[in-house]
Amino acid sequence: MMLCPKSAYHHGDLRDALLVAAEEQLEEEGPAGLSLRKLGRALGVSPGAPYRHFEDKDALLTELATIGFRRLYEMMLAEQEGAVGGQARLRRSGIGYLKFAYAHPGLFRLVFGWMPTGDAPQRTESGDAAFAGLVDILEQCARENLLREDPMSAGLLAWSAVHGAAFLMIDNNLKLCSLEPDPEMIGNQLHHALWSGIAK
Amino acid sequence: MMLCPKSAYHHGDLRDALLVAAEEQLEEEGPAGLSLRKLGRALGVSPGAPYRHFEDKDALLTELATIGFRRLYEMMLAEQEGAVGGQARLRRSGIGYLKFAYAHPGLFRLVFGWMPTGDAPQRTESGDAAFAGLVDILEQCARENLLREDPMSAGLLAWSAVHGAAFLMIDNNLKLCSLEPDPEMIGNQLHHALWSGIAK
DNA sequence: ACTTGAATGTATGCGGCGTTCACTTAGAAT
DNA sequence: ATTCTAAGTGAACGCCGCATACATTCAAGT
């Protein structure tokens, strides 16, 4: 392992460098503006070099999406740290979801909105894990006898709501509701209405 | 207006033909796979011809997004036809939203997920109109004394939920909840949980 | 009917991109 | 020291977005 490359010829850690630079370009210019050649140029490497580490552009984006999904899940876990009770955990993990989307809108959109040629299996695995986390929380709620419905139905609504709010936030559509794009605030408001329903 | 072009030179209705063909390509290959040259080729016209009708590729996509937003709104209106009472209207228009996303996933993603260089004003207008429709329904609910919260808060949750469910549906993530991507069913389930809340 | 100007489509070319491939280099294993 | 392999080079191909100069058709206006 060569962490400090002395030779200009071999970069030493091109694969990781590509992923880091790719995420940066993704946030700045979207998936269309991301170019392997540009990445190579930015890292002082030839146009063909990235292909030693990724089969093609889709492969890089798929890996980025997989990493992004894992980081989203980690953010949800980190945010529930210390929360006790199913309701609090649900609220905090939703806020984690929104915080991630707000901090990394390009990556968030890549993870969900952009499917690199037919359901990459690794990405789906990450998704399974994240959803399993949500179900775990809702099952705790069920054990605590808090739920009106079965965990799956509640899970659909909870996930849909936070997922949709994340998109509305990063697409700057919240102004239609006269709301600021503040993950903490939106998350709390969402949770409140979700928990007790919108009807009398 | 020349609807049946006799001369091979002038297409006669290239602009509309481009939009139609573009939507087709969008659904088949996504916004990245959509190419003005390919559209020209498919319509038997030179590579530069589309630029007589659209300033650039972004302009075409922006127009497509604007049209898509309007059609989404129309589908929501059509679906509430005949429904009386705020609650029924809310449920039906949500189902219209989901039906549109399910029928035109590429267009739906374009409308929301893809922002062609900085907030095209027309697209935003269409969004305003659609959201105004939602607010109208919720204000009717408020007049009927059905709502626990103010219309805006309820609107945030309702829109978020249906928006998120639409994305989960077209990204084929509903299988994580063991649910079929059936707009009518999902819409009803969502509405039920939304209306009464998930908690006891 | 004739002219004229605008609208529409063609031909061509530039630079960037994804991708491939034959070649070179550097470092590790023997 | 030799060999083997992973990593990078540089040139090439075709496609793309886009710009420009040119050609053709249509619709008035006289």
XYZ file of C-alpha atoms (C1' of nucleotides) in Angstrom:
460
model
C 0.000 0.000 0.000
C 1.454 3.285 -1.096
C -0.330 6.158 0.596
C 2.162 8.867 -0.340
C 2.989 8.263 -3.989
C 6.513 9.366 -4.807
C 6.343 8.398 -8.436
C 4.134 10.441 -10.696
C 3.374 7.383 -12.760
C 1.384 5.344 -10.318
C -1.137 7.353 -8.417
C -1.210 4.950 -5.493
C -4.806 5.277 -4.437
C -6.641 6.164 -7.598
C -9.752 4.130 -6.903
C -10.654 5.914 -3.692
C -9.561 9.252 -5.098
C -11.940 8.721 -8.001
C -14.846 8.017 -5.682
C -14.133 11.111 -3.605
C -13.748 13.362 -6.646
C -16.809 11.800 -8.256
C -18.976 12.631 -5.268
C -17.745 16.202 -5.414
C -18.538 16.496 -9.126
C -21.879 14.832 -8.563
C -22.911 17.450 -6.012
C -21.667 20.270 -8.184
C -22.937 19.308 -11.607
C -25.252 16.339 -11.300
C -24.777 12.878 -12.758
C -24.830 14.192 -16.338
C -21.967 16.608 -15.716
C -19.869 13.909 -14.116
C -17.244 12.752 -16.613
C -14.562 10.116 -16.175
C -12.193 12.150 -18.318
C -12.680 15.197 -16.144
C -12.086 13.117 -13.036
C -8.871 11.799 -14.553
C -7.765 15.297 -15.459
C -8.523 16.588 -11.969
C -6.411 13.800 -10.477
C -3.568 14.295 -12.950
C -4.082 10.999 -14.701
C -4.774 9.899 -18.256
C -8.279 9.455 -19.716
C -8.036 5.679 -19.731
C -6.759 5.280 -16.180
C -10.156 5.193 -14.416
C -11.056 2.119 -16.452
C -8.461 0.128 -14.511
C -10.701 0.553 -11.469
C -14.242 0.745 -12.825
C -15.628 -1.169 -15.737
C -17.508 1.884 -16.953
C -19.182 5.060 -15.776
C -22.256 3.173 -14.616
C -20.112 0.957 -12.408
C -18.634 3.999 -10.690
C -22.057 5.543 -10.164
C -23.427 2.256 -8.878
C -20.637 2.015 -6.336
C -21.245 5.612 -5.346
C -24.942 4.859 -4.907
C -24.170 1.838 -2.761
C -21.815 3.831 -0.547
C -24.398 6.600 -0.352
C -27.108 4.211 0.772
C -24.860 2.866 3.516
C -23.983 6.352 4.687
C -27.646 7.319 4.737
C -28.368 4.335 6.947
C -25.451 5.196 9.217
C -26.738 8.734 9.558
C -30.139 7.413 10.581
C -28.502 5.156 13.165
C -26.274 7.913 14.504
C -29.230 10.211 14.909
C -31.222 7.741 17.042
C -28.247 7.274 19.344
C -29.455 7.559 22.911
C -33.119 7.807 22.015
C -35.292 5.479 24.059
C -38.730 4.321 23.008
C -39.980 3.522 19.570
C -41.606 6.891 18.986
C -38.428 8.849 19.729
C -36.343 6.504 17.609
C -38.738 6.882 14.698
C -38.652 10.646 14.962
C -34.874 10.877 15.217
C -34.147 8.456 12.392
C -36.490 10.393 10.133
C -34.566 13.520 10.944
C -31.352 11.671 10.093
C -32.852 10.778 6.727
C -33.721 14.401 6.033
C -30.341 15.647 7.229
C -28.565 13.311 4.848
C -30.674 14.373 1.891
C -30.135 18.038 2.742
C -26.382 17.645 3.161
C -25.855 15.484 0.057
C -28.690 16.152 -2.373
C -26.831 14.865 -5.414
C -25.894 11.633 -3.713
C -29.402 11.224 -2.334
C -30.901 11.628 -5.774
C -28.386 9.171 -7.181
C -29.222 6.593 -4.535
C -32.937 6.686 -5.245
C -33.805 8.477 -8.426
C -31.192 7.127 -10.751
C -31.087 3.466 -11.594
C -27.865 2.562 -13.400
C -29.138 0.006 -15.885
C -31.373 -2.420 -14.098
C -31.392 -2.750 -10.352
C -27.816 -3.120 -9.183
C -27.972 -5.912 -6.582
C -25.570 -4.322 -4.083
C -27.607 -1.147 -3.983
C -30.709 -3.165 -3.324
C -28.966 -4.920 -0.440
C -28.126 -1.575 1.141
C -31.760 -0.620 0.710
C -32.893 -3.802 2.400
C -30.675 -3.021 5.367
C -31.985 0.517 5.702
C -35.598 -0.570 5.484
C -34.934 -3.381 7.975
C -33.785 -0.664 10.370
C -37.092 1.142 9.953
C -39.077 -2.040 10.432
C -37.075 -2.769 13.577
C -38.142 0.556 15.020
C -41.785 0.025 14.127
C -41.733 -3.449 15.629
C -40.501 -1.906 18.829
C -43.459 0.480 18.641
C -45.735 -2.508 18.161
C -44.224 -4.249 21.208
C -44.773 -1.079 23.166
C -48.386 -1.293 21.983
C -48.248 2.110 20.336
C -49.384 1.252 16.817
C -52.829 1.345 15.358
C -51.794 -0.676 12.309
C -49.356 -3.454 11.537
C -45.708 -2.361 11.283
C -45.583 -2.777 7.500
C -48.489 -0.423 6.823
C -47.115 2.110 9.254
C -43.707 1.650 7.649
C -45.052 2.438 4.203
C -46.559 5.707 5.344
C -43.587 6.715 7.488
C -41.054 5.965 4.803
C -43.145 7.572 2.058
C -43.592 10.735 4.082
C -39.946 11.212 4.968
C -38.827 10.186 1.488
C -41.176 12.625 -0.170
C -40.307 15.419 2.209
C -36.621 14.856 1.463
C -37.241 15.316 -2.254
C -39.453 18.338 -1.742
C -36.721 19.829 0.413
C -33.809 19.339 -1.971
C -35.878 20.349 -4.979
C -36.702 23.550 -3.177
C -40.439 22.968 -3.386
C -41.108 23.600 0.295
C -41.479 27.281 -0.419
C -44.899 26.353 -1.784
C -45.855 25.532 1.827
C -44.020 28.623 3.094
C -41.561 26.380 4.926
C -37.817 26.656 5.390
C -35.714 23.655 4.341
C -34.671 22.839 7.898
C -34.371 19.050 8.381
C -34.866 19.171 12.136
C -37.976 21.312 11.899
C -39.516 19.481 8.960
C -38.803 16.158 10.614
C -40.517 17.164 13.818
C -43.522 18.600 12.029
C -43.836 15.509 9.903
C -43.573 13.221 12.876
C -46.160 15.098 14.835
C -48.749 14.968 12.055
C -47.851 11.411 11.118
C -48.222 10.120 14.622
C -51.621 11.515 15.348
C -53.064 11.837 11.839
C -54.286 14.915 10.067
C -57.983 14.422 10.778
C -59.973 15.159 13.892
C -50.291 25.275 -40.601
C -49.296 22.257 -42.625
C -50.478 19.081 -40.952
C -49.838 16.765 -43.877
C -46.419 17.692 -45.263
C -46.222 17.069 -48.993
C -42.651 18.226 -49.336
C -39.924 16.117 -47.786
C -37.945 19.242 -47.031
C -40.133 20.804 -44.425
C -41.331 18.372 -41.847
C -44.360 20.459 -41.082
C -44.762 19.774 -37.423
C -41.274 19.080 -36.202
C -41.598 20.812 -32.871
C -44.487 18.683 -31.638
C -43.015 15.575 -33.203
C -39.802 16.223 -31.273
C -41.669 16.496 -27.993
C -43.565 13.281 -28.626
C -40.460 11.362 -29.664
C -38.506 12.864 -26.770
C -41.025 11.621 -24.232
C -40.765 8.169 -25.759
C -36.973 8.180 -25.562
C -37.139 9.574 -22.051
C -39.245 6.665 -20.847
C -37.041 4.157 -22.624
C -33.553 5.390 -21.826
C -33.764 8.157 -19.285
C -32.721 11.792 -19.732
C -29.087 10.838 -20.313
C -29.911 8.555 -23.222
C -32.051 11.204 -24.857
C -30.148 12.800 -27.724
C -31.253 15.532 -30.094
C -29.319 13.896 -32.918
C -31.097 10.599 -32.357
C -34.450 12.370 -32.292
C -33.590 14.042 -35.584
C -32.555 10.717 -37.085
C -35.766 9.044 -35.898
C -37.813 11.797 -37.523
C -35.808 11.732 -40.748
C -34.314 15.143 -40.278
C -30.798 16.536 -40.054
C -28.865 16.778 -36.761
C -29.166 20.542 -36.615
C -32.874 20.749 -37.334
C -34.092 20.400 -33.709
C -32.148 23.544 -32.825
C -34.592 25.548 -34.946
C -37.249 24.729 -32.360
C -35.343 24.427 -29.090
C -32.423 26.532 -28.051
C -30.657 23.520 -26.603
C -31.263 20.134 -25.053
C -32.083 21.674 -21.688
C -34.790 23.790 -23.284
C -36.461 20.703 -24.722
C -36.287 18.902 -21.398
C -37.598 21.956 -19.584
C -40.565 22.133 -21.918
C -41.150 18.422 -21.460
C -41.051 18.893 -17.689
C -43.512 21.766 -17.871
C -45.913 19.752 -19.996
C -45.480 16.805 -17.644
C -46.326 18.891 -14.614
C -49.478 20.128 -16.278
C -50.512 16.631 -17.230
C -49.885 15.434 -13.702
C -52.170 18.139 -12.402
C -54.815 17.298 -14.982
C -54.682 13.656 -13.954
C -55.245 14.655 -10.347
C -58.215 16.776 -11.376
C -59.668 14.069 -13.578
C -59.413 11.551 -10.794
C -61.403 13.696 -8.329
C -64.188 14.137 -10.845
C -67.459 13.425 -9.125
C -65.974 13.060 -5.650
C -67.822 15.043 -3.025
C -66.357 16.064 0.290
C -62.770 17.052 1.077
C -61.713 13.649 2.278
C -62.793 11.864 -0.881
C -61.234 14.516 -3.073
C -57.942 14.235 -1.194
C -57.926 10.472 -1.562
C -58.782 10.488 -5.248
C -56.296 13.190 -6.203
C -53.544 11.302 -4.397
C -54.417 8.244 -6.433
C -54.230 10.383 -9.566
C -50.741 11.476 -8.540
C -49.656 7.867 -8.087
C -51.279 6.756 -11.336
C -49.397 9.409 -13.256
C -46.065 8.466 -11.726
C -46.707 4.793 -12.427
C -47.747 5.404 -16.018
C -44.931 7.872 -16.853
C -42.029 7.219 -14.488
C -39.435 8.884 -16.681
C -41.513 12.002 -17.083
C -42.347 12.053 -13.390
C -38.678 11.866 -12.470
C -37.901 14.594 -14.970
C -40.560 16.860 -13.531
C -39.261 16.579 -10.002
C -35.845 15.001 -9.783
C -34.097 16.736 -12.575
C -33.572 20.470 -12.479
C -32.409 21.766 -15.871
C -29.964 24.442 -14.830
C -31.524 26.505 -12.124
C -35.237 26.500 -11.508
C -36.969 27.021 -14.820
C -39.692 29.562 -14.012
C -42.436 27.925 -16.106
C -41.938 24.584 -14.369
C -42.235 26.345 -11.030
C -45.488 27.942 -12.142
C -46.924 24.546 -13.007
C -45.841 23.375 -9.560
C -47.569 26.311 -7.937
C -50.786 25.430 -9.733
C -50.644 21.796 -8.663
C -49.949 22.672 -5.055
C -52.701 25.268 -5.108
C -55.031 22.453 -6.099
C -53.974 20.472 -3.060
C -54.375 23.450 -0.765
C -57.831 24.034 -2.201
C -58.851 20.523 -1.207
C -57.427 20.889 2.284
C -59.163 24.210 2.753
C -62.410 22.496 1.894
C -61.558 19.925 4.587
C -60.957 22.781 7.017
C -64.306 24.346 6.146
C -65.937 20.992 6.717
C -64.226 21.055 10.115
C -62.355 17.829 9.432
C -58.776 18.898 10.082
C -56.782 18.707 13.263
C -54.076 21.021 11.904
C -53.923 24.036 9.643
C -54.174 23.242 5.919
C -50.498 23.986 5.271
C -49.202 21.491 7.814
C -51.613 18.843 6.631
C -50.608 19.686 3.063
C -46.948 19.124 3.802
C -47.591 15.656 5.175
C -50.092 14.690 2.498
C -47.907 15.850 -0.346
C -44.769 14.332 1.155
C -46.461 10.981 1.630
C -47.866 10.703 -1.848
C -44.699 12.110 -3.419
C -42.499 9.665 -1.534
C -44.786 6.740 -2.273
C -44.668 7.626 -5.954
C -40.884 7.454 -5.955
C -40.812 4.237 -3.961
C -43.243 2.770 -6.433
C -41.408 3.668 -9.636
C -38.030 2.783 -8.135
C -39.447 -0.628 -7.327
C -38.704 -0.282 -3.632
C -42.172 -1.278 -2.472
C -41.121 -4.904 -2.512
C -39.312 -4.096 0.716
C -42.768 -3.667 2.271
C -44.061 -6.727 0.388
C -46.449 -4.497 -1.540
C -47.465 -4.540 -5.182
C -46.990 -1.298 -7.155
C -50.714 -0.737 -7.572
C -51.518 3.008 -7.479
C -55.120 2.526 -6.427
C -54.236 0.193 -3.570
C -51.245 2.167 -2.357
C -53.232 5.371 -2.519
C -56.040 3.964 -0.440
C -53.701 2.484 2.133
C -51.775 5.709 2.371
C -54.913 7.769 2.750
C -56.292 5.535 5.446
C -53.150 5.716 7.586
C -52.646 9.383 6.865
C -56.121 10.352 7.857
C -56.215 8.647 11.212
C -52.506 8.548 12.076
C -50.342 5.547 12.739
C -50.505 5.688 16.543
C -53.228 4.605 18.922
C -48.069 37.140 -60.652
C -43.663 38.638 -58.660
C -40.748 39.805 -55.077
C -39.190 39.536 -50.674
C -38.323 38.107 -45.986
C -38.915 34.997 -42.504
C -39.177 30.272 -41.143
C -37.344 25.877 -41.566
C -33.981 22.291 -42.748
C -28.962 20.917 -44.539
C -24.035 20.446 -44.402
C -20.056 20.774 -41.999
C -17.017 21.341 -38.338
C -15.327 21.882 -33.406
C -14.380 20.054 -28.981
C -15.796 16.857 -25.280
C -17.122 12.405 -23.871
C -17.238 7.085 -23.132
C -14.725 3.334 -24.328
C -11.062 0.287 -26.293
C -6.458 -1.249 -27.087
C -1.607 -1.812 -27.725
C 2.043 -0.211 -25.187
C 4.921 1.202 -21.074
C 6.169 1.486 -16.290
C 6.851 0.318 -11.397
C 6.978 -2.607 -7.766
C 6.596 -7.372 -5.721
C 7.616 -12.255 -5.929
C 10.516 -15.677 -7.109
C 18.498 -10.510 -11.299
C 14.562 -12.035 -13.625
C 9.854 -12.376 -14.168
C 5.115 -11.347 -13.453
C 1.340 -8.451 -12.696
C -1.167 -4.421 -11.508
C -1.495 0.354 -12.869
C -1.126 4.117 -16.142
C -0.274 6.128 -21.074
C -1.729 7.907 -25.395
C -3.896 7.435 -29.527
C -7.981 6.112 -31.805
C -13.231 5.435 -32.806
C -17.803 6.963 -32.871
C -21.378 9.639 -30.685
C -22.880 13.817 -28.803
C -24.100 19.027 -28.041
C -23.687 22.989 -30.303
C -22.403 26.813 -33.772
C -22.185 28.598 -38.352
C -22.896 29.224 -43.221
C -25.879 27.894 -46.663
C -30.236 26.145 -49.126
C -35.104 25.633 -49.598
C -39.849 26.532 -48.902
C -43.822 29.232 -47.457
C -46.663 33.373 -46.851
C -47.521 37.808 -47.529
C -47.705 42.389 -49.702
C -47.726 44.791 -53.444
